[in-house]
CSV table of C-alpha atoms in Angstrom, one decimal:
chain,number,residue,atom,x,y,z
A,42,MET,CA,-61.2,52.4,-19.3
A,43,THR,CA,-61.5,55.3,-16.7
A,44,LEU,CA,-60.1,55.2,-13.2
A,45,GLU,CA,-63.7,55.6,-11.7
A,46,ILE,CA,-64.7,52.3,-13.8
A,47,TRP,CA,-61.5,50.7,-12.4
A,48,VAL,CA,-62.0,51.5,-8.9
A,49,THR,CA,-65.6,50.0,-9.0
A,50,PHE,CA,-64.2,47.0,-10.5
A,51,VAL,CA,-62.0,46.4,-7.7
A,52,SER,CA,-64.8,47.2,-5.4
A,53,VAL,CA,-66.9,44.6,-6.8
A,54,VAL,CA,-64.2,42.1,-6.8
A,55,PHE,CA,-63.1,42.8,-3.2
A,56,ILE,CA,-66.7,42.1,-2.3
A,57,PHE,CA,-66.7,38.9,-4.5
A,58,ALA,CA,-63.4,37.6,-3.2
A,59,ILE,CA,-64.7,37.8,0.5
A,60,ILE,CA,-67.9,36.0,0.1
A,61,PRO,CA,-67.6,32.7,1.5
A,62,GLY,CA,-67.4,30.0,-1.4
A,63,PRO,CA,-65.9,26.9,-2.2
A,64,THR,CA,-62.8,28.2,-2.9
A,65,VAL,CA,-62.7,30.5,0.2
A,66,ILE,CA,-64.0,27.5,2.4
A,67,LEU,CA,-61.4,25.1,0.8
A,68,VAL,CA,-58.6,27.4,1.8
A,69,LEU,CA,-59.7,28.0,5.2
A,70,GLY,CA,-60.1,24.1,5.8
A,71,GLN,CA,-56.6,23.3,4.4
A,72,ALA,CA,-55.1,26.0,6.6
A,73,ILE,CA,-56.9,24.9,9.7
A,74,SER,CA,-55.3,21.6,9.1
A,75,HIS,CA,-51.8,22.3,7.7
A,76,GLY,CA,-50.6,25.5,9.2
A,77,LYS,CA,-49.0,28.9,7.7
A,78,LYS,CA,-46.7,26.9,5.6
A,79,SER,CA,-49.8,25.6,3.3
A,80,VAL,CA,-50.3,29.4,2.3
A,81,MET,CA,-48.3,29.9,-0.6
A,82,PRO,CA,-49.2,26.3,-2.3
A,83,LEU,CA,-52.9,27.4,-1.7
A,84,VAL,CA,-52.6,30.8,-3.0
A,85,SER,CA,-50.8,29.8,-5.9
A,86,GLY,CA,-53.3,27.2,-6.8
A,87,VAL,CA,-56.2,29.8,-6.5
A,88,LEU,CA,-54.5,32.6,-8.6
A,89,LEU,CA,-53.8,29.8,-11.4
A,90,GLY,CA,-57.1,28.3,-11.3
A,91,ASP,CA,-58.4,31.7,-11.7
A,92,PHE,CA,-56.5,32.8,-14.5
A,93,VAL,CA,-57.7,29.3,-16.0
A,94,ALA,CA,-61.1,30.0,-15.5
A,95,MET,CA,-60.9,33.5,-17.1
A,96,THR,CA,-58.8,32.1,-19.9
A,97,LEU,CA,-61.8,29.4,-20.4
A,98,SER,CA,-64.6,31.9,-20.2
A,99,LEU,CA,-62.7,34.2,-22.7
A,100,ILE,CA,-62.3,31.6,-25.5
A,101,GLY,CA,-65.9,30.3,-25.0
A,102,LEU,CA,-66.4,27.6,-22.6
A,103,GLY,CA,-68.4,29.9,-20.4
A,104,ALA,CA,-70.8,30.5,-23.1
A,105,VAL,CA,-71.2,26.6,-23.5
A,106,LEU,CA,-71.5,26.3,-20.0
A,107,ALA,CA,-74.1,28.7,-19.8
A,108,THR,CA,-76.4,27.0,-22.2
A,109,SER,CA,-75.2,23.1,-21.7
A,110,ALA,CA,-76.8,21.8,-18.3
A,111,THR,CA,-75.1,18.3,-19.0
A,112,LEU,CA,-71.6,20.0,-19.2
A,113,PHE,CA,-72.6,22.3,-15.9
A,114,LEU,CA,-73.3,19.1,-13.8
A,115,ILE,CA,-70.5,17.3,-14.7
A,116,LEU,CA,-68.0,19.7,-13.7
A,117,LYS,CA,-70.4,20.6,-10.4
A,118,TRP,CA,-70.6,17.2,-9.4
A,119,PHE,CA,-66.9,16.6,-10.2
A,120,GLY,CA,-66.0,19.3,-7.9
A,121,VAL,CA,-68.4,18.2,-5.2
A,122,GLY,CA,-67.0,14.7,-5.1
A,123,TYR,CA,-63.3,16.1,-5.1
A,124,LEU,CA,-64.1,18.3,-2.1
A,125,ILE,CA,-65.8,15.3,-0.2
A,126,TYR,CA,-62.9,13.3,-0.9
A,127,LEU,CA,-60.4,16.1,0.5
A,128,GLY,CA,-62.8,16.3,3.6
A,129,ILE,CA,-62.3,12.7,4.3
A,130,LYS,CA,-58.7,12.8,4.0
A,131,THR,CA,-58.6,16.1,6.2
A,132,TRP,CA,-60.7,14.4,8.9
A,133,ARG,CA,-58.8,11.3,9.3
A,134,GLU,CA,-55.5,13.2,9.4
A,135,VAL,CA,-53.5,12.4,12.5
A,136,PRO,CA,-51.1,15.5,13.5
A,137,GLU,CA,-47.7,14.9,14.9
A,138,HIS,CA,-47.0,14.5,18.6
A,139,GLY,CA,-44.8,16.8,20.3
A,140,LEU,CA,-44.5,20.8,20.6
A,141,SER,CA,-42.7,21.6,17.6
A,142,PRO,CA,-44.7,23.4,14.8
A,143,ILE,CA,-46.4,21.5,12.3
A,144,SER,CA,-44.4,21.0,9.0
A,145,VAL,CA,-45.6,20.5,5.6
A,146,PRO,CA,-43.8,18.0,3.4
A,147,ASP,CA,-42.8,19.0,-0.2
A,148,MET,CA,-45.4,16.3,-1.3
A,149,SER,CA,-48.0,17.8,0.8
A,150,LYS,CA,-47.5,21.3,-0.9
A,151,VAL,CA,-47.9,19.9,-4.4
A,152,ASN,CA,-51.4,18.3,-3.1
A,153,LEU,CA,-52.6,21.5,-1.5
A,154,PHE,CA,-51.6,23.4,-4.4
A,155,LYS,CA,-53.4,20.9,-6.6
A,156,SER,CA,-56.7,20.9,-4.5
A,157,SER,CA,-57.1,24.8,-4.7
A,158,PHE,CA,-56.2,24.9,-8.3
A,159,LEU,CA,-58.5,22.0,-9.5
A,160,VAL,CA,-61.5,23.6,-7.2
A,161,THR,CA,-60.9,27.1,-8.5
A,162,ALA,CA,-60.3,26.5,-12.2
A,163,LEU,CA,-63.1,23.9,-12.4
A,164,ASN,CA,-65.7,25.6,-10.8
A,165,PRO,CA,-68.5,26.0,-13.6
A,166,LYS,CA,-70.2,29.0,-11.9
A,167,ASP,CA,-67.0,30.8,-11.6
A,168,ILE,CA,-66.5,30.5,-15.4
A,169,VAL,CA,-70.1,31.6,-16.4
A,170,PHE,CA,-69.5,34.6,-14.0
A,171,PHE,CA,-66.5,35.7,-15.7
A,172,VAL,CA,-68.3,35.5,-19.1
A,173,ALA,CA,-71.0,38.0,-17.4
A,174,PHE,CA,-69.1,40.1,-15.5
A,175,LEU,CA,-65.7,41.3,-17.2
A,176,PRO,CA,-67.6,42.4,-20.3
A,177,GLN,CA,-69.5,45.0,-18.1
A,178,PHE,CA,-66.3,46.8,-17.4
A,179,VAL,CA,-65.1,47.1,-21.0
A,180,ASN,CA,-65.4,50.1,-23.1
A,181,PRO,CA,-66.7,49.0,-26.6
A,182,ASN,CA,-65.2,51.9,-28.3
A,183,VAL,CA,-61.8,51.0,-27.2
A,184,ALA,CA,-59.7,48.0,-28.1
A,185,ALA,CA,-61.0,45.1,-25.7
A,186,MET,CA,-57.9,42.9,-25.3
A,187,PRO,CA,-55.9,45.5,-23.3
A,188,GLN,CA,-58.6,46.4,-20.9
A,189,LEU,CA,-59.5,42.6,-20.6
A,190,LEU,CA,-55.8,42.1,-19.5
A,191,ILE,CA,-56.0,44.9,-16.9
A,192,LEU,CA,-59.2,43.7,-15.5
A,193,MET,CA,-57.8,40.2,-15.4
A,194,VAL,CA,-54.4,41.3,-13.5
A,195,THR,CA,-56.4,43.7,-11.2
A,196,PHE,CA,-58.9,40.5,-10.5
A,197,LEU,CA,-56.0,38.3,-9.5
A,198,GLY,CA,-54.3,41.1,-7.4
A,199,VAL,CA,-57.4,41.5,-5.6
A,200,VAL,CA,-57.8,37.9,-5.1
A,201,SER,CA,-54.4,37.2,-4.0
A,202,ILE,CA,-54.5,39.9,-1.2
A,203,THR,CA,-58.0,38.6,0.3
A,204,ILE,CA,-57.1,34.6,-0.1
A,205,THR,CA,-53.5,35.4,1.3
A,206,SER,CA,-55.1,37.0,4.3
A,207,PHE,CA,-57.7,34.5,4.9
A,208,ALA,CA,-54.7,31.5,4.4
A,209,LEU,CA,-52.4,33.4,6.7
A,210,PHE,CA,-54.6,34.2,9.7
A,211,THR,CA,-56.1,30.8,9.8
A,212,GLY,CA,-52.5,29.3,9.4
A,213,VAL,CA,-51.1,31.5,12.2
A,214,VAL,CA,-53.8,30.4,14.3
A,215,ARG,CA,-53.0,26.4,13.6
A,216,TYR,CA,-49.3,27.3,14.0
A,217,ARG,CA,-49.5,28.6,17.6
A,218,ILE,CA,-51.7,25.7,18.9
A,219,GLN,CA,-49.2,22.7,19.9
A,220,ASN,CA,-51.6,20.8,22.1
A,221,PHE,CA,-52.0,17.3,20.0
A,222,GLN,CA,-55.8,16.9,21.0
A,223,ALA,CA,-56.3,20.5,19.8
A,224,ARG,CA,-54.7,20.0,16.7
A,225,LYS,CA,-56.6,16.8,16.0
A,226,ARG,CA,-59.7,18.9,16.6
A,227,LEU,CA,-58.6,21.4,14.2
A,228,ASN,CA,-58.4,18.6,11.6
A,229,LYS,CA,-61.9,17.7,12.3
A,230,LEU,CA,-62.9,21.2,11.7
A,231,GLY,CA,-60.7,21.5,8.6
A,232,GLY,CA,-62.5,18.6,7.1
A,233,GLY,CA,-65.8,19.8,8.1
A,234,ALA,CA,-65.2,23.1,6.3
A,235,LEU,CA,-64.3,21.0,3.0
A,236,PHE,CA,-67.5,19.1,3.7
A,237,GLY,CA,-69.4,22.5,3.7
A,238,ALA,CA,-67.8,23.7,0.7
A,239,ALA,CA,-69.0,20.3,-1.1
A,240,ALA,CA,-72.4,21.1,0.1
A,241,PHE,CA,-72.3,24.5,-1.3
A,242,THR,CA,-71.0,23.6,-4.6
A,243,SER,CA,-73.9,21.0,-4.7
A,244,THR,CA,-76.3,23.6,-4.5
A,245,MET,CA,-75.1,25.9,-7.3
A,246,GLN,CA,-77.6,26.4,-9.9
A,247,GLN,CA,-76.8,27.1,-13.9
A,248,SER,CA,-78.6,30.5,-14.1
């Protein structure tokens, strides 16, 4: 793999990572609702989810999803339902009174990690995307596995930077807002973002 190909790959991944999709919208919605302490569990969930999605694509599930409309729809509507559930939960959440910064309990961090992991790992469009995307940057005349490992690590690195930036910015905004009613409105905004992510996921097509 040449440096030129790697730089091209980084550029394409960066564009892919900043385009608002279900994962980006989920992270923004949850960071709005839970503040900057949600950044680490959200980003960790996204990275592990992307790693699982890439692994599933490489072992053949991506090819199956590309040809099986039923399996694609099952995963898609599971994601839609889960995002709606998170949206309702966030919409109804009542923020703490007082002027102290919002704290995220340990259990909440686990739930945040789980939400970003499931939405990312079980996004059928991403799994199919990896099948079609990664091989384009692999030199067939050189051993494929080392190249794929470099591409996977690079992909996760770029995504970690972009998702962390999104989450940190949104979390800091939440952290600085101390008014109870304003925080309550932010929860509504976060819930609305999750509903939007569900609507976006519902429009995904197999091809």
